[in-house]
PDB file of C-alpha atoms in Angstrom:
ATOM      1  CA  MET A 106      16.291   0.828  16.181  1.00  0.00           C
ATOM      2  CA  SER A 107      19.915   1.996  16.060  1.00  0.00           C
ATOM      3  CA  GLN A 108      21.083   4.150  13.189  1.00  0.00           C
ATOM      4  CA  ARG A 109      23.320   1.337  11.950  1.00  0.00           C
ATOM      5  CA  ALA A 110      20.349  -1.065  11.896  1.00  0.00           C
ATOM      6  CA  ALA A 111      18.198   1.473  10.129  1.00  0.00           C
ATOM      7  CA  ASN A 112      20.906   1.986   7.483  1.00  0.00           C
ATOM      8  CA  GLU A 113      21.221  -1.717   7.011  1.00  0.00           C
ATOM      9  CA  ARG A 114      17.452  -2.085   6.677  1.00  0.00           C
ATOM     10  CA  GLU A 115      17.341   0.763   4.142  1.00  0.00           C
ATOM     11  CA  ALA A 116      20.158  -0.798   2.072  1.00  0.00           C
ATOM     12  CA  GLN A 117      18.430  -4.190   2.111  1.00  0.00           C
ATOM     13  CA  TRP A 118      15.043  -2.759   1.082  1.00  0.00           C
ATOM     14  CA  SER A 119      16.648  -0.712  -1.670  1.00  0.00           C
ATOM     15  CA  ALA A 120      18.505  -3.815  -2.950  1.00  0.00           C
ATOM     16  CA  TRP A 121      15.304  -5.893  -2.945  1.00  0.00           C
ATOM     17  CA  MET A 122      13.350  -3.204  -4.747  1.00  0.00           C
ATOM     18  CA  ARG A 123      16.068  -2.776  -7.342  1.00  0.00           C
ATOM     19  CA  ALA A 124      16.164  -6.529  -7.917  1.00  0.00           C
ATOM     20  CA  ALA A 125      12.359  -6.601  -8.111  1.00  0.00           C
ATOM     21  CA  ASP A 126      12.450  -3.831 -10.691  1.00  0.00           C
ATOM     22  CA  ASP A 127      14.848  -5.995 -12.670  1.00  0.00           C
ATOM     23  CA  GLY A 128      12.345  -8.892 -12.566  1.00  0.00           C
ATOM     24  CA  ASP A 129      13.273 -10.826  -9.431  1.00  0.00           C
ATOM     25  CA  ASP A 130       9.894 -11.922  -8.034  1.00  0.00           C
ATOM     26  CA  ALA A 131      11.417 -13.592  -4.966  1.00  0.00           C
ATOM     27  CA  ALA A 132      13.154 -10.342  -4.009  1.00  0.00           C
ATOM     28  CA  TYR A 133       9.859  -8.422  -4.404  1.00  0.00           C
ATOM     29  CA  ARG A 134       8.085 -10.905  -2.173  1.00  0.00           C
ATOM     30  CA  ARG A 135      10.800 -10.505   0.521  1.00  0.00           C
ATOM     31  CA  PHE A 136      10.619  -6.735   0.163  1.00  0.00           C
ATOM     32  CA  LEU A 137       6.853  -6.631   0.747  1.00  0.00           C
ATOM     33  CA  GLU A 138       7.057  -9.091   3.657  1.00  0.00           C
ATOM     34  CA  ALA A 139       9.783  -6.987   5.322  1.00  0.00           C
ATOM     35  CA  LEU A 140       7.809  -3.810   4.842  1.00  0.00           C
ATOM     36  CA  ALA A 141       4.632  -4.852   6.610  1.00  0.00           C
ATOM     37  CA  PRO A 142       5.917  -4.499  10.232  1.00  0.00           C
ATOM     38  CA  ALA A 143       7.541  -1.107   9.498  1.00  0.00           C
ATOM     39  CA  ILE A 144       4.397   0.165   7.781  1.00  0.00           C
ATOM     40  CA  ARG A 145       2.284  -1.154  10.623  1.00  0.00           C
ATOM     41  CA  SER A 146       4.411   0.890  13.060  1.00  0.00           C
ATOM     42  CA  VAL A 147       4.055   4.073  11.004  1.00  0.00           C
ATOM     43  CA  VAL A 148       0.282   3.594  10.675  1.00  0.00           C
ATOM     44  CA  ARG A 149      -0.143   2.806  14.367  1.00  0.00           C
ATOM     45  CA  GLN A 150       1.750   5.984  15.398  1.00  0.00           C
ATOM     46  CA  GLY A 151      -0.264   8.103  12.979  1.00  0.00           C
ATOM     47  CA  MET A 152      -3.577   6.645  14.235  1.00  0.00           C
ATOM     48  CA  ALA A 153      -2.533   7.168  17.849  1.00  0.00           C
ATOM     49  CA  ARG A 154      -1.506  10.788  17.217  1.00  0.00           C
ATOM     50  CA  ALA A 155      -4.968  11.436  15.736  1.00  0.00           C
ATOM     51  CA  GLY A 156      -6.688   9.714  18.694  1.00  0.00           C
ATOM     52  CA  ALA A 157      -8.099   6.973  16.488  1.00  0.00           C
ATOM     53  CA  GLY A 158      -8.472   3.392  17.513  1.00  0.00           C
ATOM     54  CA  SER A 159      -6.378   0.548  16.138  1.00  0.00           C
ATOM     55  CA  GLY A 160      -9.227  -1.145  14.332  1.00  0.00           C
ATOM     56  CA  ASP A 161      -8.303   0.053  10.848  1.00  0.00           C
ATOM     57  CA  ILE A 162      -4.529  -0.458  11.094  1.00  0.00           C
ATOM     58  CA  GLU A 163      -4.363  -3.689   9.068  1.00  0.00           C
ATOM     59  CA  ASP A 164      -6.648  -2.192   6.369  1.00  0.00           C
ATOM     60  CA  VAL A 165      -4.318   0.789   6.037  1.00  0.00           C
ATOM     61  CA  VAL A 166      -1.241  -1.470   5.948  1.00  0.00           C
ATOM     62  CA  GLN A 167      -2.797  -3.386   3.068  1.00  0.00           C
ATOM     63  CA  GLU A 168      -3.791  -0.258   1.257  1.00  0.00           C
ATOM     64  CA  THR A 169      -0.236   1.045   1.725  1.00  0.00           C
ATOM     65  CA  LEU A 170       1.262  -2.134   0.306  1.00  0.00           C
ATOM     66  CA  LEU A 171      -1.049  -1.927  -2.684  1.00  0.00           C
ATOM     67  CA  ALA A 172      -0.140   1.765  -3.248  1.00  0.00           C
ATOM     68  CA  ILE A 173       3.543   0.868  -3.093  1.00  0.00           C
ATOM     69  CA  HIS A 174       2.981  -1.834  -5.675  1.00  0.00           C
ATOM     70  CA  LEU A 175       0.999   0.509  -7.981  1.00  0.00           C
ATOM     71  CA  LYS A 176       3.431   3.469  -7.579  1.00  0.00           C
ATOM     72  CA  ARG A 177       6.695   1.468  -7.498  1.00  0.00           C
ATOM     73  CA  ASP A 178       7.782   3.077 -10.753  1.00  0.00           C
ATOM     74  CA  SER A 179       7.730   6.483  -9.022  1.00  0.00           C
ATOM     75  CA  TRP A 180      10.597   5.567  -6.673  1.00  0.00           C
ATOM     76  CA  ASP A 181      13.871   6.995  -7.798  1.00  0.00           C
ATOM     77  CA  ARG A 182      16.474   4.172  -7.591  1.00  0.00           C
ATOM     78  CA  ALA A 183      19.122   6.710  -6.658  1.00  0.00           C
ATOM     79  CA  SER A 184      17.149   7.963  -3.666  1.00  0.00           C
ATOM     80  CA  PRO A 185      16.627   6.332  -0.265  1.00  0.00           C
ATOM     81  CA  ILE A 186      13.584   4.077  -0.250  1.00  0.00           C
ATOM     82  CA  GLY A 187      12.621   4.548   3.426  1.00  0.00           C
ATOM     83  CA  PRO A 188      11.322   8.117   3.180  1.00  0.00           C
ATOM     84  CA  TRP A 189       9.337   7.152   0.043  1.00  0.00           C
ATOM     85  CA  ILE A 190       7.712   4.247   1.871  1.00  0.00           C
ATOM     86  CA  ASN A 191       7.013   6.294   5.039  1.00  0.00           C
ATOM     87  CA  ALA A 192       5.455   9.074   2.965  1.00  0.00           C
ATOM     88  CA  ILE A 193       3.057   6.640   1.276  1.00  0.00           C
ATOM     89  CA  ALA A 194       2.173   5.096   4.685  1.00  0.00           C
ATOM     90  CA  ARG A 195       1.537   8.496   6.191  1.00  0.00           C
ATOM     91  CA  TYR A 196      -0.574   9.541   3.198  1.00  0.00           C
ATOM     92  CA  LYS A 197      -2.666   6.404   3.414  1.00  0.00           C
ATOM     93  CA  THR A 198      -3.047   6.870   7.190  1.00  0.00           C
ATOM     94  CA  VAL A 199      -4.271  10.470   6.682  1.00  0.00           C
ATOM     95  CA  ASP A 200      -6.604   9.244   3.974  1.00  0.00           C
ATOM     96  CA  ALA A 201      -8.079   6.586   6.365  1.00  0.00           C
ATOM     97  CA  LEU A 202      -8.474   9.148   9.122  1.00  0.00           C
ATOM     98  CA  ARG A 203     -10.350  11.529   6.769  1.00  0.00           C
ATOM     99  CA  ARG A 204     -12.620   8.722   5.702  1.00  0.00           C
ATOM    100  CA  GLN A 205     -13.448   8.311   9.414  1.00  0.00           C
ATOM    101  CA  GLY A 206     -14.307  12.034   9.546  1.00  0.00           C
ATOM    102  CA  ARG A 207     -11.210  12.960  11.536  1.00  0.00           C
ATOM    103  CA  ARG A 208      -9.071  15.970  10.815  1.00  0.00           C
ATOM    104  CA  ALA A 209      -5.686  14.802   9.698  1.00  0.00           C
ATOM    105  CA  GLU A 210      -2.797  16.445   7.941  1.00  0.00           C
ATOM    106  CA  ALA A 211       0.273  15.265   6.093  1.00  0.00           C
ATOM    107  CA  PRO A 212       3.159  17.466   5.032  1.00  0.00           C
ATOM    108  CA  LEU A 213       2.520  18.441   1.420  1.00  0.00           C
ATOM    109  CA  ASP A 214       6.077  17.591   0.385  1.00  0.00           C
ATOM    110  CA  ASP A 215       5.656  14.007   1.618  1.00  0.00           C
ATOM    111  CA  VAL A 216       2.410  13.529  -0.348  1.00  0.00           C
ATOM    112  CA  VAL A 217       3.835  15.050  -3.498  1.00  0.00           C
ATOM    113  CA  GLU A 218       7.032  13.033  -3.270  1.00  0.00           C
ATOM    114  CA  ALA A 219       5.197   9.801  -2.625  1.00  0.00           C
ATOM    115  CA  MET A 220       2.339  10.075  -5.041  1.00  0.00           C
ATOM    116  CA  ALA A 221       3.526  12.359  -7.829  1.00  0.00           C
ATOM    117  CA  ALA A 222       4.512  10.674 -11.060  1.00  0.00           C
ATOM    118  CA  PRO A 223       4.424  11.845 -14.661  1.00  0.00           C
ATOM    119  CA  ALA A 224       1.033  11.656 -16.294  1.00  0.00           C
ATOM    120  CA  ALA A 225       2.077   8.802 -18.571  1.00  0.00           C
ATOM    121  CA  GLU A 226       3.127   6.721 -15.530  1.00  0.00           C
ATOM    122  CA  ASP A 227      -0.150   7.492 -13.790  1.00  0.00           C
ATOM    123  CA  GLY A 228      -2.011   6.191 -16.833  1.00  0.00           C
ATOM    124  CA  LEU A 229       0.105   3.084 -16.952  1.00  0.00           C
ATOM    125  CA  ALA A 230      -0.365   2.503 -13.217  1.00  0.00           C
ATOM    126  CA  ARG A 231      -4.129   2.911 -13.576  1.00  0.00           C
ATOM    127  CA  ARG A 232      -4.126   0.403 -16.434  1.00  0.00           C
ATOM    128  CA  ASP A 233      -2.013  -1.996 -14.414  1.00  0.00           C
ATOM    129  CA  ALA A 234      -4.390  -1.624 -11.505  1.00  0.00           C
ATOM    130  CA  GLU A 235      -7.406  -2.217 -13.756  1.00  0.00           C
ATOM    131  CA  ARG A 236      -5.699  -5.305 -15.233  1.00  0.00           C
ATOM    132  CA  ALA A 237      -4.906  -6.610 -11.737  1.00  0.00           C
ATOM    133  CA  LEU A 238      -8.396  -6.005 -10.488  1.00  0.00           C
ATOM    134  CA  ALA A 239      -9.812  -7.878 -13.495  1.00  0.00           C
ATOM    135  CA  THR A 240      -8.339 -10.997 -11.997  1.00  0.00           C
ATOM    136  CA  LEU A 241     -10.628 -10.698  -8.960  1.00  0.00           C
ATOM    137  CA  GLU A 242     -14.232 -11.770  -9.027  1.00  0.00           C
ATOM    138  CA  GLY A 243     -17.528 -10.625  -7.681  1.00  0.00           C
ATOM    139  CA  ARG A 244     -17.759  -8.903  -4.334  1.00  0.00           C
ATOM    140  CA  THR A 245     -14.028  -9.071  -3.770  1.00  0.00           C
ATOM    141  CA  HIS A 246     -13.444  -7.147  -7.001  1.00  0.00           C
ATOM    142  CA  GLN A 247     -16.071  -4.536  -6.036  1.00  0.00           C
ATOM    143  CA  VAL A 248     -14.609  -4.060  -2.535  1.00  0.00           C
ATOM    144  CA  VAL A 249     -10.983  -3.704  -3.675  1.00  0.00           C
ATOM    145  CA  ARG A 250     -11.950  -1.318  -6.430  1.00  0.00           C
ATOM    146  CA  ALA A 251     -14.079   0.862  -4.107  1.00  0.00           C
ATOM    147  CA  ILE A 252     -11.468   1.161  -1.344  1.00  0.00           C
ATOM    148  CA  SER A 253      -8.136   1.056  -3.210  1.00  0.00           C
ATOM    149  CA  LEU A 254      -8.986   2.893  -6.427  1.00  0.00           C
ATOM    150  CA  GLU A 255     -12.020   5.031  -5.608  1.00  0.00           C
ATOM    151  CA  GLY A 256     -10.952   5.918  -2.051  1.00  0.00           C
ATOM    152  CA  ALA A 257     -14.180   4.831  -0.424  1.00  0.00           C
ATOM    153  CA  GLY A 258     -14.169   3.942   3.252  1.00  0.00           C
ATOM    154  CA  ILE A 259     -15.051   0.612   4.807  1.00  0.00           C
ATOM    155  CA  GLY A 260     -18.420   1.918   6.001  1.00  0.00           C
ATOM    156  CA  GLU A 261     -19.314   3.571   2.756  1.00  0.00           C
ATOM    157  CA  THR A 262     -18.401   0.445   0.814  1.00  0.00           C
ATOM    158  CA  ALA A 263     -20.479  -1.713   3.107  1.00  0.00           C
ATOM    159  CA  ARG A 264     -23.505   0.508   2.648  1.00  0.00           C
ATOM    160  CA  ARG A 265     -23.016   0.702  -1.101  1.00  0.00           C
ATOM    161  CA  LEU A 266     -22.782  -3.074  -1.451  1.00  0.00           C
ATOM    162  CA  GLY A 267     -25.323  -3.972   1.204  1.00  0.00           C
ATOM    163  CA  ILE A 268     -22.895  -5.989   3.343  1.00  0.00           C
ATOM    164  CA  THR A 269     -21.421  -5.680   6.776  1.00  0.00           C
ATOM    165  CA  GLU A 270     -18.204  -3.813   7.495  1.00  0.00           C
ATOM    166  CA  GLY A 271     -16.652  -7.049   8.645  1.00  0.00           C
ATOM    167  CA  ALA A 272     -17.474  -8.632   5.313  1.00  0.00           C
ATOM    168  CA  VAL A 273     -15.859  -5.641   3.574  1.00  0.00           C
ATOM    169  CA  ARG A 274     -12.656  -6.100   5.628  1.00  0.00           C
ATOM    170  CA  VAL A 275     -12.563  -9.799   4.867  1.00  0.00           C
ATOM    171  CA  ALA A 276     -13.118  -9.256   1.096  1.00  0.00           C
ATOM    172  CA  LEU A 277     -10.480  -6.490   1.063  1.00  0.00           C
ATOM    173  CA  HIS A 278      -7.914  -8.652   2.870  1.00  0.00           C
ATOM    174  CA  ARG A 279      -8.598 -11.659   0.603  1.00  0.00           C
ATOM    175  CA  GLY A 280      -8.532  -9.538  -2.521  1.00  0.00           C
ATOM    176  CA  LEU A 281      -5.252  -7.863  -1.617  1.00  0.00           C
ATOM    177  CA  LYS A 282      -3.756 -11.198  -0.621  1.00  0.00           C
ATOM    178  CA  ALA A 283      -4.850 -12.725  -3.950  1.00  0.00           C
ATOM    179  CA  LEU A 284      -3.279  -9.822  -5.830  1.00  0.00           C
ATOM    180  CA  ALA A 285      -0.047 -10.212  -3.830  1.00  0.00           C
ATOM    181  CA  ARG A 286       0.076 -13.880  -4.721  1.00  0.00           C
ATOM    182  CA  ARG A 287      -0.586 -13.237  -8.394  1.00  0.00           C
ATOM    183  CA  PHE A 288       1.599 -10.212  -8.872  1.00  0.00           C
ATOM    184  CA  GLY A 289       4.040 -10.372  -5.984  1.00  0.00           C
ATOM    185  CA  GLY A 290       5.661 -13.612  -7.153  1.00  0.00           C
ATOM    186  CA  GLU A 291       4.222 -15.952  -4.476  1.00  0.00           C
ATOM    187  CA  ASP A 292       3.531 -19.534  -5.482  1.00  0.00           C
ATOM    188  CA  ARG A 293       0.120 -19.922  -6.948  1.00  0.00           C
TER     189      ARG A 293
END
C-alpha cells in the first residue's frame, strides 16, 4: 500500500470513528467492516512470525474487533487511529499465541498505549461489556465471556464447557456477530 493510500485510509478510519463517537451507527458499522481485512493482515503476520498456523486468525480478528469496541473510549481523537488499532491487534495476537503455549512478545509501549485507560473508564467498559454479554444466552454467553473477558483459550473453554473446540469457535463467532448487530448499528 502506498503512503498516500495509507494516509487516506487513516483519515477515513478516523473520520468514521469520530462520527461513531458522535452517535453515527452507520459510520461505526463501516469502520468495523473496513478494519477486518487490515486486522486480519496484522494477525496473520504476527502468527507467521511466531511459527503458528493460521487456524486461529479469525478468532483473533473477532477478539480484536471486540476489544476495539470495548476500548474505543481510550482512543485519543487527536491521535492517529492506525497505530492504536495495530497495537490492539498485536496485543490480541500475542495473547492468542500465549494461550497456545507459544512464547510471544509485544512492545510494552504498544500494549500500554492500546489498553491503558483511566480506572473509571475501565469500570465503565467492564459494565458495558457485562451489559452487552447479558443480551447473549446460554452457551454463546458462556463462550464469549470466557474468551473475551476472562482470557481463556479455545481449548480451555471447550474443556470447561464440555464441548468441542469447533463448537466453541462457532459459538464465539455467532456471539460476536450478534453483539456487532446489536451494538454496531446493523439492522436487527
